Amino acid sequence: MTVSGIDRLHSQLSRFEDMFPGYRVEIVEGSIMMGPVKPHHGETIRLVWNALRDQVAEEWGFTSDVAFPFDDENEFCPDLAVIPAVEVEKNEGAYSPDLIELVVEVVSQGSIRRDYEHKPRRYASRGIANYLVFDPLKGHVVTMWNPGPDGYRGRDTLPYGVDLTVDSPLGRLTLATDRLPVDPKAREDS
């Protein structure tokens, strides 16, 4: 896909988001996917962002819900991506996924399959060292590392309430999970 093609596609996705406020739009395996965003989603992103910001060097910056076109059929908008600060300062609408050093997704009811099945393959195939999936529906975090062409070879699941430690190219990162929100409706359904 050419740069103009990517820009055109991103422009179309932006219009979808404008037409459906409160929904997040991205392209997964050639299909446009929309899902509602709830307060627990944003709160999880905020808490993780703040914890990471205090631990990574100043040369790293953060993006949220910014487009990363992987190929003609996949343009993801990660909940949180750590990329070089100099790139964040450019304030672009889309970035190369090759810039991502660590990526975070927060699971919502409509993103379960995407976050656990589709995205790990793409993120790993691009060599993104660490992929963290925070799941307010189940009250746990899944950390994936050791990327390969077919996905991540390492994977752990930790319940909220214990500290998560991630050995990453950014350094050893520790995230407290005891304050992360859990969807009260999900508890009723479990």
GROMACS .gro file of N, CA and C in nm, residues 40-173:
model
  402
   40HIS      N    1  -1.389   0.157   3.202
   40HIS     CA    2  -1.283   0.070   3.255
   40HIS      C    3  -1.167   0.060   3.155
   41HIS      N    4  -1.199   0.069   3.029
   41HIS     CA    5  -1.100   0.062   2.923
   41HIS      C    6  -1.002   0.179   2.935
   42GLY      N    7  -1.058   0.300   2.937
   42GLY     CA    8  -0.976   0.420   2.947
   42GLY      C    9  -0.899   0.428   3.078
   43GLU      N   10  -0.960   0.387   3.186
   43GLU     CA   11  -0.895   0.391   3.316
   43GLU      C   12  -0.775   0.296   3.319
   44THR      N   13  -0.789   0.179   3.259
   44THR     CA   14  -0.677   0.084   3.252
   44THR      C   15  -0.563   0.145   3.172
   45ILE      N   16  -0.594   0.203   3.058
   45ILE     CA   17  -0.490   0.265   2.975
   45ILE      C   18  -0.419   0.375   3.055
   46ARG      N   19  -0.495   0.459   3.123
   46ARG     CA   20  -0.436   0.570   3.199
   46ARG      C   21  -0.341   0.518   3.307
   47LEU      N   22  -0.385   0.419   3.383
   47LEU     CA   23  -0.302   0.366   3.491
   47LEU      C   24  -0.174   0.300   3.439
   48VAL      N   25  -0.186   0.224   3.331
   48VAL     CA   26  -0.068   0.158   3.274
   48VAL      C   27   0.027   0.262   3.215
   49TRP      N   28  -0.028   0.359   3.141
   49TRP     CA   29   0.053   0.466   3.082
   49TRP      C   30   0.133   0.538   3.191
   50ASN      N   31   0.065   0.579   3.298
   50ASN     CA   32   0.132   0.652   3.406
   50ASN      C   33   0.242   0.568   3.470
   51ALA      N   34   0.216   0.441   3.492
   51ALA     CA   35   0.317   0.354   3.554
   51ALA      C   36   0.439   0.337   3.463
   52LEU      N   37   0.414   0.320   3.333
   52LEU     CA   38   0.525   0.303   3.240
   52LEU      C   39   0.603   0.433   3.222
   53ARG      N   40   0.532   0.546   3.215
   53ARG     CA   41   0.598   0.675   3.194
   53ARG      C   42   0.705   0.701   3.300
   54ASP      N   43   0.678   0.659   3.422
   54ASP     CA   44   0.772   0.679   3.531
   54ASP      C   45   0.894   0.587   3.522
   55GLN      N   46   0.890   0.486   3.434
   55GLN     CA   47   0.996   0.385   3.432
   55GLN      C   48   1.081   0.383   3.305
   56VAL      N   49   1.032   0.441   3.198
   56VAL     CA   50   1.110   0.434   3.073
   56VAL      C   51   1.188   0.564   3.053
   57ALA      N   52   1.297   0.553   2.979
   57ALA     CA   53   1.383   0.668   2.952
   57ALA      C   54   1.308   0.772   2.868
   58GLU      N   55   1.353   0.895   2.879
   58GLU     CA   56   1.288   1.008   2.811
   58GLU      C   57   1.289   0.994   2.659
   59GLU      N   58   1.377   0.911   2.603
   59GLU     CA   59   1.379   0.898   2.457
   59GLU      C   60   1.261   0.816   2.403
   60TRP      N   61   1.180   0.763   2.495
   60TRP     CA   62   1.062   0.687   2.455
   60TRP      C   63   0.936   0.768   2.479
   61GLY      N   64   0.842   0.755   2.385
   61GLY     CA   65   0.715   0.824   2.396
   61GLY      C   66   0.600   0.726   2.387
   62PHE      N   67   0.480   0.778   2.404
   62PHE     CA   68   0.361   0.694   2.409
   62PHE      C   69   0.256   0.742   2.309
   63THR      N   70   0.188   0.648   2.248
   63THR     CA   71   0.074   0.679   2.163
   63THR      C   72  -0.043   0.593   2.209
   64SER      N   73  -0.162   0.640   2.183
   64SER     CA   74  -0.282   0.565   2.215
   64SER      C   75  -0.382   0.584   2.102
   65ASP      N   76  -0.435   0.473   2.052
   65ASP     CA   77  -0.535   0.475   1.945
   65ASP      C   78  -0.487   0.548   1.820
   66VAL      N   79  -0.358   0.537   1.789
   66VAL     CA   80  -0.302   0.591   1.667
   66VAL      C   81  -0.279   0.474   1.572
   67ALA      N   82  -0.298   0.496   1.443
   67ALA     CA   83  -0.291   0.388   1.344
   67ALA      C   84  -0.148   0.340   1.320
   68PHE      N   85  -0.136   0.207   1.311
   68PHE     CA   86  -0.012   0.141   1.273
   68PHE      C   87  -0.048   0.043   1.162
   69PRO      N   88  -0.032   0.081   1.035
   69PRO     CA   89  -0.065  -0.009   0.924
   69PRO      C   90   0.040  -0.121   0.911
   70PHE      N   91  -0.004  -0.245   0.928
   70PHE     CA   92   0.085  -0.359   0.918
   70PHE      C   93   0.097  -0.409   0.775
   71ASP      N   94  -0.014  -0.408   0.706
   71ASP     CA   95  -0.018  -0.451   0.566
   71ASP      C   96  -0.152  -0.405   0.509
   72ASP      N   97  -0.184  -0.449   0.388
   72ASP     CA   98  -0.309  -0.405   0.326
   72ASP      C   99  -0.435  -0.448   0.401
   73GLU      N  100  -0.424  -0.550   0.486
   73GLU     CA  101  -0.542  -0.602   0.555
   73GLU      C  102  -0.544  -0.576   0.705
   74ASN      N  103  -0.441  -0.515   0.759
   74ASN     CA  104  -0.433  -0.496   0.903
   74ASN      C  105  -0.377  -0.359   0.938
   75GLU      N  106  -0.460  -0.276   0.997
   75GLU     CA  107  -0.418  -0.147   1.053
   75GLU      C  108  -0.470  -0.144   1.194
   76PHE      N  109  -0.379  -0.159   1.289
   76PHE     CA  110  -0.419  -0.162   1.429
   76PHE      C  111  -0.401  -0.025   1.492
   77CYS      N  112  -0.483   0.000   1.591
   77CYS     CA  113  -0.474   0.122   1.672
   77CYS      C  114  -0.457   0.077   1.817
   78PRO      N  115  -0.334   0.043   1.856
   78PRO     CA  116  -0.313  -0.011   1.991
   78PRO      C  117  -0.361   0.086   2.099
   79ASP      N  118  -0.408   0.028   2.208
   79ASP     CA  119  -0.449   0.110   2.321
   79ASP      C  120  -0.331   0.189   2.375
   80LEU      N  121  -0.212   0.131   2.368
   80LEU     CA  122  -0.091   0.200   2.411
   80LEU      C  123   0.026   0.138   2.338
   81ALA      N  124   0.108   0.221   2.278
   81ALA     CA  125   0.231   0.175   2.212
   81ALA      C  126   0.345   0.265   2.255
   82VAL      N  127   0.458   0.203   2.286
   82VAL     CA  128   0.578   0.277   2.321
   82VAL      C  129   0.667   0.281   2.197
   83ILE      N  130   0.693   0.404   2.149
   83ILE     CA  131   0.775   0.426   2.030
   83ILE      C  132   0.874   0.539   2.063
   84PRO      N  133   0.974   0.561   1.978
   84PRO     CA  134   1.067   0.671   2.005
   84PRO      C  135   0.995   0.805   2.022
   85ALA      N  136   1.037   0.881   2.122
   85ALA     CA  137   0.974   1.011   2.151
   85ALA      C  138   0.982   1.105   2.033
   86VAL      N  139   1.092   1.099   1.959
   86VAL     CA  140   1.108   1.186   1.843
   86VAL      C  141   0.997   1.160   1.738
   87GLU      N  142   0.951   1.037   1.730
   87GLU     CA  143   0.841   1.003   1.637
   87GLU      C  144   0.709   1.057   1.690
   88VAL      N  145   0.686   1.044   1.820
   88VAL     CA  146   0.562   1.095   1.880
   88VAL      C  147   0.553   1.246   1.857
   89GLU      N  148   0.666   1.315   1.868
   89GLU     CA  149   0.668   1.460   1.850
   89GLU      C  150   0.624   1.503   1.711
   90LYS      N  151   0.634   1.414   1.613
   90LYS     CA  152   0.590   1.445   1.476
   90LYS      C  153   0.438   1.457   1.467
   91ASN      N  154   0.367   1.399   1.566
   91ASN     CA  155   0.221   1.409   1.574
   91ASN      C  156   0.152   1.360   1.446
   92GLU      N  157   0.190   1.242   1.401
   92GLU     CA  158   0.132   1.183   1.281
   92GLU      C  159   0.003   1.107   1.314
   93GLY      N  160  -0.075   1.079   1.212
   93GLY     CA  161  -0.197   1.000   1.228
   93GLY      C  162  -0.171   0.851   1.212
   94ALA      N  163  -0.054   0.817   1.156
   94ALA     CA  164  -0.017   0.677   1.135
   94ALA      C  165   0.135   0.664   1.143
   95TYR      N  166   0.179   0.551   1.199
   95TYR     CA  167   0.321   0.524   1.215
   95TYR      C  168   0.351   0.381   1.170
   96SER      N  169   0.477   0.356   1.141
   96SER     CA  170   0.520   0.221   1.106
   96SER      C  171   0.518   0.134   1.232
   97PRO      N  172   0.467   0.011   1.221
   97PRO     CA  173   0.469  -0.079   1.337
   97PRO      C  174   0.611  -0.117   1.378
   98ASP      N  175   0.708  -0.096   1.289
   98ASP     CA  176   0.847  -0.128   1.321
   98ASP      C  177   0.903  -0.036   1.429
   99LEU      N  178   0.833   0.072   1.460
   99LEU     CA  179   0.877   0.164   1.566
   99LEU      C  180   0.839   0.116   1.706
  100ILE      N  181   0.742   0.026   1.714
  100ILE     CA  182   0.688  -0.015   1.844
  100ILE      C  183   0.788  -0.103   1.920
  101GLU      N  184   0.813  -0.065   2.044
  101GLU     CA  185   0.901  -0.144   2.130
  101GLU      C  186   0.820  -0.229   2.227
  102LEU      N  187   0.707  -0.177   2.273
  102LEU     CA  188   0.617  -0.248   2.364
  102LEU      C  189   0.476  -0.205   2.328
  103VAL      N  190   0.384  -0.301   2.329
  103VAL     CA  191   0.245  -0.270   2.292
  103VAL      C  192   0.150  -0.325   2.397
  104VAL      N  193   0.043  -0.247   2.423
  104VAL     CA  194  -0.057  -0.283   2.523
  104VAL      C  195  -0.195  -0.278   2.459
  105GLU      N  196  -0.274  -0.380   2.485
  105GLU     CA  197  -0.415  -0.380   2.446
  105GLU      C  198  -0.497  -0.405   2.572
  106VAL      N  199  -0.613  -0.340   2.579
  106VAL     CA  200  -0.708  -0.361   2.687
  106VAL      C  201  -0.831  -0.428   2.625
  107VAL      N  202  -0.866  -0.543   2.676
  107VAL     CA  203  -0.974  -0.623   2.620
  107VAL      C  204  -1.109  -0.558   2.648
  108SER      N  205  -1.193  -0.556   2.546
  108SER     CA  206  -1.333  -0.518   2.562
  108SER      C  207  -1.416  -0.635   2.510
  109GLN      N  208  -1.544  -0.633   2.534
  109GLN     CA  209  -1.631  -0.743   2.493
  109GLN      C  210  -1.616  -0.775   2.344
  110GLY      N  211  -1.600  -0.672   2.263
  110GLY     CA  212  -1.591  -0.694   2.118
  110GLY      C  213  -1.451  -0.720   2.066
  111SER      N  214  -1.349  -0.713   2.152
  111SER     CA  215  -1.212  -0.727   2.101
  111SER      C  216  -1.141  -0.854   2.148
  112ILE      N  217  -1.211  -0.943   2.214
  112ILE     CA  218  -1.148  -1.061   2.274
  112ILE      C  219  -1.067  -1.140   2.171
  113ARG      N  220  -1.130  -1.177   2.063
  113ARG     CA  221  -1.062  -1.259   1.961
  113ARG      C  222  -0.947  -1.183   1.897
  114ARG      N  223  -0.969  -1.055   1.866
  114ARG     CA  224  -0.864  -0.974   1.804
  114ARG      C  225  -0.743  -0.963   1.897
  115ASP      N  226  -0.767  -0.932   2.024
  115ASP     CA  227  -0.656  -0.908   2.117
  115ASP      C  228  -0.579  -1.034   2.151
  116TYR      N  229  -0.648  -1.148   2.159
  116TYR     CA  230  -0.582  -1.273   2.198
  116TYR      C  231  -0.535  -1.359   2.081
  117GLU      N  232  -0.594  -1.343   1.964
  117GLU     CA  233  -0.559  -1.432   1.851
  117GLU      C  234  -0.493  -1.359   1.735
  118HIS      N  235  -0.558  -1.256   1.682
  118HIS     CA  236  -0.506  -1.190   1.561
  118HIS      C  237  -0.384  -1.103   1.588
  119LYS      N  238  -0.394  -1.017   1.685
  119LYS     CA  239  -0.288  -0.920   1.709
  119LYS      C  240  -0.155  -0.983   1.753
  120PRO      N  241  -0.155  -1.086   1.837
  120PRO     CA  242  -0.025  -1.143   1.875
  120PRO      C  243   0.057  -1.191   1.755
  121ARG      N  244  -0.008  -1.249   1.657
  121ARG     CA  245   0.065  -1.296   1.538
  121ARG      C  246   0.130  -1.179   1.465
  122ARG      N  247   0.054  -1.073   1.445
  122ARG     CA  248   0.107  -0.957   1.371
  122ARG      C  249   0.215  -0.885   1.452
  123TYR      N  250   0.188  -0.862   1.579
  123TYR     CA  251   0.286  -0.793   1.661
  123TYR      C  252   0.417  -0.872   1.668
  124ALA      N  253   0.407  -1.003   1.689
  124ALA     CA  254   0.527  -1.087   1.697
  124ALA      C  255   0.600  -1.091   1.564
  125SER      N  256   0.526  -1.098   1.454
  125SER     CA  257   0.592  -1.107   1.323
  125SER      C  258   0.674  -0.983   1.292
  126ARG      N  259   0.642  -0.871   1.357
  126ARG     CA  260   0.719  -0.747   1.338
  126ARG      C  261   0.829  -0.732   1.443
  127GLY      N  262   0.845  -0.833   1.527
  127GLY     CA  263   0.953  -0.831   1.624
  127GLY      C  264   0.928  -0.743   1.745
  128ILE      N  265   0.802  -0.709   1.772
  128ILE     CA  266   0.770  -0.629   1.890
  128ILE      C  267   0.796  -0.717   2.012
  129ALA      N  268   0.891  -0.673   2.093
  129ALA     CA  269   0.944  -0.758   2.200
  129ALA      C  270   0.841  -0.801   2.304
  130ASN      N  271   0.753  -0.709   2.343
  130ASN     CA  272   0.658  -0.740   2.450
  130ASN      C  273   0.518  -0.694   2.413
  131TYR      N  274   0.423  -0.782   2.437
  131TYR     CA  275   0.281  -0.753   2.414
  131TYR      C  276   0.209  -0.783   2.544
  132LEU      N  277   0.140  -0.682   2.599
  132LEU     CA  278   0.066  -0.697   2.724
  132LEU      C  279  -0.083  -0.682   2.696
  133VAL      N  280  -0.161  -0.778   2.743
  133VAL     CA  281  -0.306  -0.776   2.726
  133VAL      C  282  -0.369  -0.765   2.864
  134PHE      N  283  -0.427  -0.649   2.893
  134PHE     CA  284  -0.496  -0.627   3.020
  134PHE      C  285  -0.643  -0.659   2.997
  135ASP      N  286  -0.699  -0.745   3.081
  135ASP     CA  287  -0.835  -0.794   3.058
  135ASP      C  288  -0.924  -0.762   3.178
  136PRO      N  289  -0.997  -0.648   3.171
  136PRO     CA  290  -1.088  -0.614   3.281
  136PRO      C  291  -1.210  -0.706   3.288
  137LEU      N  292  -1.233  -0.786   3.184
  137LEU     CA  293  -1.344  -0.880   3.185
  137LEU      C  294  -1.312  -1.001   3.272
  138LYS      N  295  -1.185  -1.040   3.275
  138LYS     CA  296  -1.144  -1.157   3.353
  138LYS      C  297  -1.060  -1.120   3.475
  139GLY      N  298  -1.016  -0.995   3.483
  139GLY     CA  299  -0.935  -0.952   3.596
  139GLY      C  300  -0.796  -1.010   3.594
  140HIS      N  301  -0.736  -1.015   3.474
  140HIS     CA  302  -0.598  -1.064   3.465
  140HIS      C  303  -0.524  -0.992   3.352
  141VAL      N  304  -0.392  -1.011   3.352
  141VAL     CA  305  -0.307  -0.958   3.246
  141VAL      C  306  -0.231  -1.075   3.185
  142VAL      N  307  -0.222  -1.074   3.053
  142VAL     CA  308  -0.144  -1.174   2.982
  142VAL      C  309  -0.023  -1.102   2.924
  143THR      N  310   0.094  -1.151   2.955
  143THR     CA  311   0.216  -1.092   2.900
  143THR      C  312   0.277  -1.191   2.802
  144MET      N  313   0.313  -1.140   2.686
  144MET     CA  314   0.372  -1.223   2.581
  144MET      C  315   0.508  -1.166   2.544
  145TRP      N  316   0.604  -1.254   2.518
  145TRP     CA  317   0.740  -1.214   2.482
  145TRP      C  318   0.802  -1.320   2.393
  146ASN      N  319   0.923  -1.295   2.349
  146ASN     CA  320   0.997  -1.383   2.259
  146ASN      C  321   0.921  -1.400   2.127
  147PRO      N  322   0.915  -1.290   2.048
  147PRO     CA  323   0.839  -1.293   1.923
  147PRO      C  324   0.903  -1.382   1.816
  148GLY      N  325   0.817  -1.447   1.740
  148GLY     CA  326   0.859  -1.529   1.627
  148GLY      C  327   0.767  -1.502   1.509
  149PRO      N  328   0.791  -1.565   1.397
  149PRO     CA  329   0.710  -1.537   1.278
  149PRO      C  330   0.563  -1.579   1.291
  150ASP      N  331   0.533  -1.673   1.381
  150ASP     CA  332   0.396  -1.722   1.398
  150ASP      C  333   0.331  -1.679   1.529
  151GLY      N  334   0.399  -1.597   1.606
  151GLY     CA  335   0.344  -1.551   1.733
  151GLY      C  336   0.450  -1.548   1.841
  152TYR      N  337   0.405  -1.525   1.961
  152TYR     CA  338   0.496  -1.518   2.076
  152TYR      C  339   0.518  -1.658   2.133
  153ARG      N  340   0.644  -1.686   2.168
  153ARG     CA  341   0.678  -1.817   2.223
  153ARG      C  342   0.668  -1.822   2.374
  154GLY      N  343   0.664  -1.706   2.438
  154GLY     CA  344   0.649  -1.699   2.583
  154GLY      C  345   0.519  -1.630   2.619
  155ARG      N  346   0.454  -1.684   2.722
  155ARG     CA  347   0.323  -1.628   2.761
  155ARG      C  348   0.294  -1.663   2.906
  156ASP      N  349   0.257  -1.562   2.984
  156ASP     CA  350   0.214  -1.583   3.123
  156ASP      C  351   0.084  -1.510   3.147
  157THR      N  352   0.002  -1.564   3.235
  157THR     CA  353  -0.122  -1.498   3.277
  157THR      C  354  -0.115  -1.477   3.427
  158LEU      N  355  -0.135  -1.351   3.468
  158LEU     CA  356  -0.131  -1.317   3.610
  158LEU      C  357  -0.262  -1.252   3.650
  159PRO      N  358  -0.318  -1.292   3.764
  159PRO     CA  359  -0.441  -1.228   3.810
  159PRO      C  360  -0.411  -1.086   3.857
  160TYR      N  361  -0.509  -0.997   3.841
  160TYR     CA  362  -0.494  -0.863   3.898
  160TYR      C  363  -0.477  -0.879   4.049
  161GLY      N  364  -0.392  -0.795   4.105
  161GLY     CA  365  -0.366  -0.799   4.248
  161GLY      C  366  -0.220  -0.825   4.278
  162VAL      N  367  -0.148  -0.883   4.183
  162VAL     CA  368  -0.005  -0.906   4.199
  162VAL      C  369   0.070  -0.811   4.106
  163ASP      N  370   0.194  -0.781   4.140
  163ASP     CA  371   0.274  -0.695   4.053
  163ASP      C  372   0.321  -0.773   3.930
  164LEU      N  373   0.312  -0.707   3.816
  164LEU     CA  374   0.360  -0.762   3.690
  164LEU      C  375   0.500  -0.708   3.665
  165THR      N  376   0.594  -0.797   3.639
  165THR     CA  377   0.730  -0.755   3.604
  165THR      C  378   0.757  -0.800   3.461
  166VAL      N  379   0.804  -0.706   3.379
  166VAL     CA  380   0.831  -0.733   3.239
  166VAL      C  381   0.977  -0.700   3.211
  167ASP      N  382   1.052  -0.799   3.166
  167ASP     CA  383   1.189  -0.775   3.120
  167ASP      C  384   1.179  -0.739   2.973
  168SER      N  385   1.209  -0.613   2.942
  168SER     CA  386   1.190  -0.563   2.806
  168SER      C  387   1.315  -0.490   2.759
  169PRO      N  388   1.325  -0.463   2.630
  169PRO     CA  389   1.436  -0.380   2.582
  169PRO      C  390   1.437  -0.240   2.643
  170LEU      N  391   1.324  -0.199   2.699
  170LEU     CA  392   1.315  -0.069   2.766
  170LEU      C  393   1.368  -0.074   2.908
  171GLY      N  394   1.397  -0.193   2.956
  171GLY     CA  395   1.441  -0.214   3.093
  171GLY      C  396   1.344  -0.306   3.166
  172ARG      N  397   1.371  -0.328   3.292
  172ARG     CA  398   1.283  -0.411   3.375
  172ARG      C  399   1.169  -0.321   3.424
  173LEU      N  400   1.047  -0.353   3.384
  173LEU     CA  401   0.930  -0.271   3.415
  173LEU      C  402   0.843  -0.344   3.516
   0.00000   0.00000   0.00000
